[in-house]
Tab-separated table of C-alpha atoms in Angstrom:
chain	number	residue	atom	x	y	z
A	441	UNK	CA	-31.088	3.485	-12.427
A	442	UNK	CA	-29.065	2.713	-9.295
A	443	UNK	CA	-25.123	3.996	-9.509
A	444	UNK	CA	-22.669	2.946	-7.101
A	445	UNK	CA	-20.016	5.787	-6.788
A	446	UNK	CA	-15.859	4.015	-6.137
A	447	UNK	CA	-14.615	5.504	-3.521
A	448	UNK	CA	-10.650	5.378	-2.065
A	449	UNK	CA	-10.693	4.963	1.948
A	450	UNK	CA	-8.150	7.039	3.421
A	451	UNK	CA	-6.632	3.978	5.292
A	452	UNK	CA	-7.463	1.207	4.935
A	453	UNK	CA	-7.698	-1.957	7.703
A	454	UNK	CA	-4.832	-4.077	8.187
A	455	UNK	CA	-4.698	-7.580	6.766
A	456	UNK	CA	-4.650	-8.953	10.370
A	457	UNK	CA	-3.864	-12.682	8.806
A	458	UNK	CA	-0.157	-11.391	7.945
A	459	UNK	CA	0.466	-10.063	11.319
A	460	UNK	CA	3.518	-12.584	12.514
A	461	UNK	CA	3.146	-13.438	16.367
A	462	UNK	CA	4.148	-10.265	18.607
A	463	UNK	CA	6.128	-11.990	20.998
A	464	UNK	CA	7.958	-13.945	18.194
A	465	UNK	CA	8.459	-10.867	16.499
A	466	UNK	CA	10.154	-8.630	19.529
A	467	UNK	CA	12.452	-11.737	20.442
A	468	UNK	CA	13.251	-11.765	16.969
A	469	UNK	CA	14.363	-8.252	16.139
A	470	UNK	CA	15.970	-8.059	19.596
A	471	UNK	CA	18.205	-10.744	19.086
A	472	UNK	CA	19.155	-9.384	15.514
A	473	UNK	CA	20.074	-5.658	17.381
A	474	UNK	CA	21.550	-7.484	19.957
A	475	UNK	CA	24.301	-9.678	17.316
A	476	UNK	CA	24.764	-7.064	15.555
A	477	UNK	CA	25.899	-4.927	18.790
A	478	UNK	CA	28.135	-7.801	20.056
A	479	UNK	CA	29.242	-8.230	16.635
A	480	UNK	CA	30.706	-4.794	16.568
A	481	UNK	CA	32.716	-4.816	19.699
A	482	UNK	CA	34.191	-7.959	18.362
A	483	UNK	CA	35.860	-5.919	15.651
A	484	UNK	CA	37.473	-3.538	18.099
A	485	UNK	CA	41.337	-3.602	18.127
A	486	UNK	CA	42.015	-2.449	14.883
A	487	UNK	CA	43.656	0.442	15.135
A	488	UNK	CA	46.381	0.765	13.013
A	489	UNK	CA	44.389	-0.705	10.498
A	490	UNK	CA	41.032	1.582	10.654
A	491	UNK	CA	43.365	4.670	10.373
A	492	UNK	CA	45.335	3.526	7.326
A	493	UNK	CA	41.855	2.589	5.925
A	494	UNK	CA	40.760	6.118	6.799
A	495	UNK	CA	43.705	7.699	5.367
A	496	UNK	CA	42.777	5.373	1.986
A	497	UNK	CA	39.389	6.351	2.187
A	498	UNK	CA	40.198	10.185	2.164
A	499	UNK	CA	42.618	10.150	-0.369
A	500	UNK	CA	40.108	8.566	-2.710
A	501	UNK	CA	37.182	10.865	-2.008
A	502	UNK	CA	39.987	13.583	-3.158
A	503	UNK	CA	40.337	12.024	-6.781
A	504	UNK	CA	36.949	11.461	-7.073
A	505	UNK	CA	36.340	14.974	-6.510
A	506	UNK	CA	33.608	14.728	-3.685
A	507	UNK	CA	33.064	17.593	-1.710
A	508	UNK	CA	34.877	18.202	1.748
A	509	UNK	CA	33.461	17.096	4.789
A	510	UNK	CA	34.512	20.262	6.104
A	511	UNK	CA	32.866	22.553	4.308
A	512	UNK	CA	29.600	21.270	5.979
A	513	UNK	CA	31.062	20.943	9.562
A	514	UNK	CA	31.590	24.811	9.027
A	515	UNK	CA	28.127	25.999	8.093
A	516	UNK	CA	27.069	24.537	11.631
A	517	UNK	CA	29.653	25.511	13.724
A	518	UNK	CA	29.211	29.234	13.636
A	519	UNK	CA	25.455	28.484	15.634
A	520	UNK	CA	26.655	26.620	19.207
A	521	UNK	CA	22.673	25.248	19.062
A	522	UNK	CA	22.652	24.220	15.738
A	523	UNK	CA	25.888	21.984	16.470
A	524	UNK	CA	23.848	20.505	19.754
A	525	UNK	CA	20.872	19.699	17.293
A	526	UNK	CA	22.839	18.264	15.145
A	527	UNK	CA	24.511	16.263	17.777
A	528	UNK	CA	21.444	15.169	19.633
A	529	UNK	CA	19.957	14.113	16.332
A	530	UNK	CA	22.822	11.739	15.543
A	531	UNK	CA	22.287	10.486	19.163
A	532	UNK	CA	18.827	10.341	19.597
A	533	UNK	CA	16.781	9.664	16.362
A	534	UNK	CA	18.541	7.314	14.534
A	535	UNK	CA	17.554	3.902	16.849
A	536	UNK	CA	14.228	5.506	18.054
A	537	UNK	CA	13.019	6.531	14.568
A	538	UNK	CA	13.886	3.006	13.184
A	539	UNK	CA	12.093	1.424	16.250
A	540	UNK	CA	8.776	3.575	15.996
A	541	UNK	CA	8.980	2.757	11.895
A	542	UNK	CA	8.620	-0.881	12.712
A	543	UNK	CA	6.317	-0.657	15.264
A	544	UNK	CA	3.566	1.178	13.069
A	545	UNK	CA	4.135	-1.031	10.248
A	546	UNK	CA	3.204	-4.059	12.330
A	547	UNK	CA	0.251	-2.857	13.500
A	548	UNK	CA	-1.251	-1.003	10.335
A	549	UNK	CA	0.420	-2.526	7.497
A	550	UNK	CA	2.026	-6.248	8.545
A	551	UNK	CA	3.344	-6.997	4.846
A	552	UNK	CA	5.249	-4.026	5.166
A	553	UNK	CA	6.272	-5.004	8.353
A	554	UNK	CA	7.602	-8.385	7.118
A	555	UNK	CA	9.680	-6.616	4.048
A	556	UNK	CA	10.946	-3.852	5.499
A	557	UNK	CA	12.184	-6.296	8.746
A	558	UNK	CA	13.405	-8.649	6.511
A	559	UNK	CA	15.555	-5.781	4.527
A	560	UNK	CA	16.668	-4.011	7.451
A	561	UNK	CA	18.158	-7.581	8.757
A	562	UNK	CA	19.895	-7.947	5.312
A	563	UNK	CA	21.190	-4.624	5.360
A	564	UNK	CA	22.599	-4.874	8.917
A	565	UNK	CA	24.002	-8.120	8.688
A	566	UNK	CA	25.876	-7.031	5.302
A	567	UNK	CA	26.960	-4.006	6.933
A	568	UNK	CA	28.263	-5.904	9.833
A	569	UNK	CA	30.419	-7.532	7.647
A	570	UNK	CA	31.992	-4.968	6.634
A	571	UNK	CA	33.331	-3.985	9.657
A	572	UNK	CA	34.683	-6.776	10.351
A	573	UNK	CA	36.689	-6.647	7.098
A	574	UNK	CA	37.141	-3.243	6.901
A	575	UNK	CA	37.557	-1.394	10.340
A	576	UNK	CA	37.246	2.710	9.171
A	577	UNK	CA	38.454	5.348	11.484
A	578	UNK	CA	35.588	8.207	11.695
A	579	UNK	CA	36.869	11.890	9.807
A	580	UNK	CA	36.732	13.300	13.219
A	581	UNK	CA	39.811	11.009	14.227
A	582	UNK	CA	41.413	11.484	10.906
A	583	UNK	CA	44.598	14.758	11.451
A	584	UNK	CA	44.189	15.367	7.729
A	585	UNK	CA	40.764	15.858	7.180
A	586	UNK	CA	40.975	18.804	10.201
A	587	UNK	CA	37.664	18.184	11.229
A	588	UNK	CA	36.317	19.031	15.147
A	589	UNK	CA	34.470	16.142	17.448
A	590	UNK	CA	31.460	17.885	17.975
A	591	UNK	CA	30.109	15.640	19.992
A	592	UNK	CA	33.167	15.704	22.948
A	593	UNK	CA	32.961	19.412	22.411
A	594	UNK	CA	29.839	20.470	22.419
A	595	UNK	CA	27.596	17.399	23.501
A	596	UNK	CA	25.625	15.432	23.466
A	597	UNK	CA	27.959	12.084	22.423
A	598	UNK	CA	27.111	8.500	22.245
A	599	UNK	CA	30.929	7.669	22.214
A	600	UNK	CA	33.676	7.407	24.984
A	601	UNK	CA	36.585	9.989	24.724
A	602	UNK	CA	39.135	7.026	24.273
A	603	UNK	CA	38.172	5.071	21.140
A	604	UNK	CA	40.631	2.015	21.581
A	605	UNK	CA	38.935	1.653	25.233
A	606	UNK	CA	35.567	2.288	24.280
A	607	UNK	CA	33.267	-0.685	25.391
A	608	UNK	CA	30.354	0.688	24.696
A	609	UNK	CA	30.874	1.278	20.843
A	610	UNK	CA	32.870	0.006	18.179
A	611	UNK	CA	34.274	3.783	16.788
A	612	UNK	CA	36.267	2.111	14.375
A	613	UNK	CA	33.136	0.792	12.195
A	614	UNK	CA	32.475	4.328	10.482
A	615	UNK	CA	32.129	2.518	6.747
A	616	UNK	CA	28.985	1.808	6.058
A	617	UNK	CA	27.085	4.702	7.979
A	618	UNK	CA	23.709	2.464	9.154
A	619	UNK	CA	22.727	5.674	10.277
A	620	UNK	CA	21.700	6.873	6.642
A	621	UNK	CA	20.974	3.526	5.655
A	622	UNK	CA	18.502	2.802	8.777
A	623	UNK	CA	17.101	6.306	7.867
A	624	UNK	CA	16.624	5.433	3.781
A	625	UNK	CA	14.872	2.911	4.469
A	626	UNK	CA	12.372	4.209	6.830
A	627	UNK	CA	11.754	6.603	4.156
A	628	UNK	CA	11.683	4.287	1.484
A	629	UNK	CA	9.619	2.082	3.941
A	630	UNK	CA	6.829	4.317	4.744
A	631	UNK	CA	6.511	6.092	1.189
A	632	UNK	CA	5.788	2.171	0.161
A	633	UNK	CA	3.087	1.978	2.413
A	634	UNK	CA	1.316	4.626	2.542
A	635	UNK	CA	-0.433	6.825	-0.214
A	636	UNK	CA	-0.786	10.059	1.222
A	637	UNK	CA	0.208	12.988	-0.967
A	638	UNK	CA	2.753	14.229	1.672
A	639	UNK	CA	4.470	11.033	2.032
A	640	UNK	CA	7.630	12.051	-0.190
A	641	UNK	CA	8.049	14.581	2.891
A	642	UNK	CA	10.022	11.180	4.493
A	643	UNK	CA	12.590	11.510	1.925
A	644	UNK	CA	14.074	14.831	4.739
A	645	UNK	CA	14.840	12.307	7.251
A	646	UNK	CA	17.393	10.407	5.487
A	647	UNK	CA	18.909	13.844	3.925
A	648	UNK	CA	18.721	15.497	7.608
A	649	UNK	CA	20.730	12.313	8.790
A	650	UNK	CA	23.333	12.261	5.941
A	651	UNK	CA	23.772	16.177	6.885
A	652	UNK	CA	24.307	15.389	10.084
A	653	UNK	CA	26.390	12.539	10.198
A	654	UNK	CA	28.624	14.554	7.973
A	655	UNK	CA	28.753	17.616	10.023
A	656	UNK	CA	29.629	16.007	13.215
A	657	UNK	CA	32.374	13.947	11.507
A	658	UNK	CA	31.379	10.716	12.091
A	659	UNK	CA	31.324	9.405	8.623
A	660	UNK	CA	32.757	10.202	5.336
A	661	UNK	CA	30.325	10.805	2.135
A	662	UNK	CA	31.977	7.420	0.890
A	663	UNK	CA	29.823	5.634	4.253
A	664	UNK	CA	26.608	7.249	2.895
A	665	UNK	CA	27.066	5.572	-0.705
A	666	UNK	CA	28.279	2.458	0.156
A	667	UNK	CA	25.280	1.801	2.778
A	668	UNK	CA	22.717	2.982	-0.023
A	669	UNK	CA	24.337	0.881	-2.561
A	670	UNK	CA	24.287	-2.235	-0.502
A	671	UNK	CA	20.623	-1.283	0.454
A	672	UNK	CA	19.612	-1.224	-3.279
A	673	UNK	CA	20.966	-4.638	-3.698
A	674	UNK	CA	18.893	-5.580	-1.219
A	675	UNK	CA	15.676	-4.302	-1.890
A	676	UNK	CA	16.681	-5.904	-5.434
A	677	UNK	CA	16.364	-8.969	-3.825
A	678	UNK	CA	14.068	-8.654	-1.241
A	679	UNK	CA	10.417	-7.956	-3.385
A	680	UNK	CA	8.116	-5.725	-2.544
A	681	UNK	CA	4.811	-6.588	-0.995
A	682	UNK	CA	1.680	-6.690	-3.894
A	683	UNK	CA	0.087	-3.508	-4.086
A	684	UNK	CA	-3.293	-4.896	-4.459
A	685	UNK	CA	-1.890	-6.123	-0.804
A	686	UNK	CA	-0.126	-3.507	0.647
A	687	UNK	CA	-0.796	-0.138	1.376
A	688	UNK	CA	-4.812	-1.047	0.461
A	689	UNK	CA	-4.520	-4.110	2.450
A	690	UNK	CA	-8.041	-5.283	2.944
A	691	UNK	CA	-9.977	-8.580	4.338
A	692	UNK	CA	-11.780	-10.836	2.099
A	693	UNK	CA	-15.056	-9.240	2.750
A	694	UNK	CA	-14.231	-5.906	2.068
A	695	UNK	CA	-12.351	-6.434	-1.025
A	696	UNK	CA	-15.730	-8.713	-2.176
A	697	UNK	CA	-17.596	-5.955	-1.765
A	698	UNK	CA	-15.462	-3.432	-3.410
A	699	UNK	CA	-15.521	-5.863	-6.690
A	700	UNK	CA	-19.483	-5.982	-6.516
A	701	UNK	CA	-19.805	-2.467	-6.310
A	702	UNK	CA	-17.449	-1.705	-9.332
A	703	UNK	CA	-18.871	-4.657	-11.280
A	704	UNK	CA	-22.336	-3.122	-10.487
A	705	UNK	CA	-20.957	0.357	-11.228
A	706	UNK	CA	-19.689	-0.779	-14.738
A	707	UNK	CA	-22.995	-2.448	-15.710
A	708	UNK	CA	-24.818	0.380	-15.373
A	709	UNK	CA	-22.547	2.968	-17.509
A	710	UNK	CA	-21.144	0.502	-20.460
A	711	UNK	CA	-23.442	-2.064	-20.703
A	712	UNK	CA	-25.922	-2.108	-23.511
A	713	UNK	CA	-29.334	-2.146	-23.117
A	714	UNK	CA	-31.675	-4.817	-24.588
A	715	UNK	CA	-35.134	-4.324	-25.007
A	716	UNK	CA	-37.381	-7.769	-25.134
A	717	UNK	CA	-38.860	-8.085	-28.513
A	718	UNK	CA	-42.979	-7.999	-28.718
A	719	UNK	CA	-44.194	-11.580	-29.739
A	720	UNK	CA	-45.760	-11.514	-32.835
A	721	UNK	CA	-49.360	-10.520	-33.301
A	722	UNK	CA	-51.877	-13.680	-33.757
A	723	UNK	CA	-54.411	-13.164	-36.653
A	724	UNK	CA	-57.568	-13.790	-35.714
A	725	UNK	CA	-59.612	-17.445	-36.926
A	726	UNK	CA	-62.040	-15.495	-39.007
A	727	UNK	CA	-59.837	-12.652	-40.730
A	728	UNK	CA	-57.692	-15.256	-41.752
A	729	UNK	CA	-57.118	-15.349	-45.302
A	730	UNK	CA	-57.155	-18.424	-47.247
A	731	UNK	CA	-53.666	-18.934	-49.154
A	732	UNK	CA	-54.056	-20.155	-52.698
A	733	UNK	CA	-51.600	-22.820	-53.812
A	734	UNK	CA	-49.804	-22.353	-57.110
A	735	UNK	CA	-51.203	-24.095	-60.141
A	736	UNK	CA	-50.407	-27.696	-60.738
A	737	UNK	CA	-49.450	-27.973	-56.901
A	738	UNK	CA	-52.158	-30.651	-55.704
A	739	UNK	CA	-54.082	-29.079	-52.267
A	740	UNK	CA	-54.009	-31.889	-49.765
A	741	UNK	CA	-57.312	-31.324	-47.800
A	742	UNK	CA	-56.905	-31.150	-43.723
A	743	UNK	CA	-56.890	-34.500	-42.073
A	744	UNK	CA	-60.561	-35.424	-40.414
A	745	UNK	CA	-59.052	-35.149	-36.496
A	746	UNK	CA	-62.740	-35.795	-35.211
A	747	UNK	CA	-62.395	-33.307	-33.329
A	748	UNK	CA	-65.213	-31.333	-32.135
A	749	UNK	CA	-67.454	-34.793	-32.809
């Protein structure tokens, strides 16, 4: 008896016929980034308003009870390098890391691609939004939180020492933090589409970033909940690929195949077995024996056929 064994690949192939046009793709997300930055330095000027907002946004973490910003600022300051990591990790991983994210889901899983672009572009353009309507001076600008700029201090920094003349950067866009949302969803992202037993390992990215972006004062812990709460609205919305499509992704041949071999595979361990019955035995001419009708039943001899004339 022939058994066919299932077996899981360890990656899979891409479905190539969900791949969108490269070209198309990198104009695309280019242009998105690119709004998004102009966007931003069209809400500069704000500044009376971003610092009563931050004042607001301080007093309320106080009622709600959340825990000081400072109180993490200080577990990093006492290490000079630890405060540089942390700075260069605010700098340097948060548009890289989203960039690299993208990149391998186009090429090795291009319905991931498609969702995760698609909520990333959601989340961005609802965050954008947001600072328009609600410009948010950082904690490190804020006297009453007493909280150190790390990054002018110590270095690296992404930001100009003079935040109402900064025209590289918005500074005044601190609510939501895209930083923690960009890096939730890359974990989120890649624990979708992938099935690796070390995949929930992502999950330290976004936590690494929220530490960070807390310890070098550049957002509040309201920033961080407001991003993820507008992110789970939108992967609410925005569905997630089939997983019969997804991390398996497979051509049409393949996934043939993989159906024969477990129909096959089934057949031979459940199915029952039927065994062809014998045709019944043919009593000889001669050892026949003659059957007696019952009395009073007239015996109608055999027709004459001629045969055998």
């Amino acid at each position: 008896m022939t058994t066919y064994a299932r077996t899981e690949p360890t990656d899979q192939e891409p479905d190539i016929r969900a791949r969108p046009p490269l070209v198309r793709e990198f104009l695309l997300v280019a242009g998105l980034f690119l709004a998004y930055k102009l966007g931003r330095r069209a809400a500069n000027g704000h500044v009376e308003e971003a610092f009563r907002n931050a004042g607001n946004v301080w007093d309320l973490e106080r009622a709600l009870h959340l825990p000081g910003e400072g109180a993490v600022q200080g577990l990093v300051l006492h290490s000079q390098p630890l405060i540089q990591a942390a700075n260069t990790y605010y700098a340097a991983v948060h548009f890289p890391a989203t960039a690299l994210f993208l990149v391998w889901l186009y090429w090795r899983r291009p319905l991931h691609y498609l969702w995760s672009r698609r909520v990333l572009a959601v989340l961005t353009g609802g965050a954008l939004v947001l600072h328009l309507v609600f410009p948010l001076a950082p904690p490190r600008m804020l006297p009453a939180a007493g909280l150190v700029d790390t990054g002018q201090i110590y270095g690296p920094t992404v930001y100009g020492a003079m935040p109402a003349t900064d025209t590289m950067a918005n500074q005044f866009a601190a609510m939501p933090s895209l930083h923690v949302g960009w890096a939730v969803m890359v974990a989120v992202g890649l624990i979708a589409a992938t099935r690796s037993r070390w995949r929930w390992f992502w999950l330290l990215h976004p936590a690494i970033t929220l530490l960070v972006v807390v310890a070098t004062a550049n957002h509040y812990w309201l920033d961080a909940i407001a991003v993820v709460a507008m992110l789970a609205v939108a992967l609410a919305v925005l569905r997630m690929p089939d997983k019969r499509m997804g991390a398996g992704a497979r051509t049409g041949m393949s996934a043939r195949r993989d159906a024969m071999r477990r129909d096959a595979a089934r057949t031979d361990a459940g199915a029952p077995t039927y065994v062809a019955a014998s045709p019944p035995a043919r009593t000889p001419v001669e050892s026949a024996v003659p059957v007696q009708a019952p009395a009073g039943i007239p015996v109608r001899a055999p027709a004459d056929t001629g045969a055998g004339r």
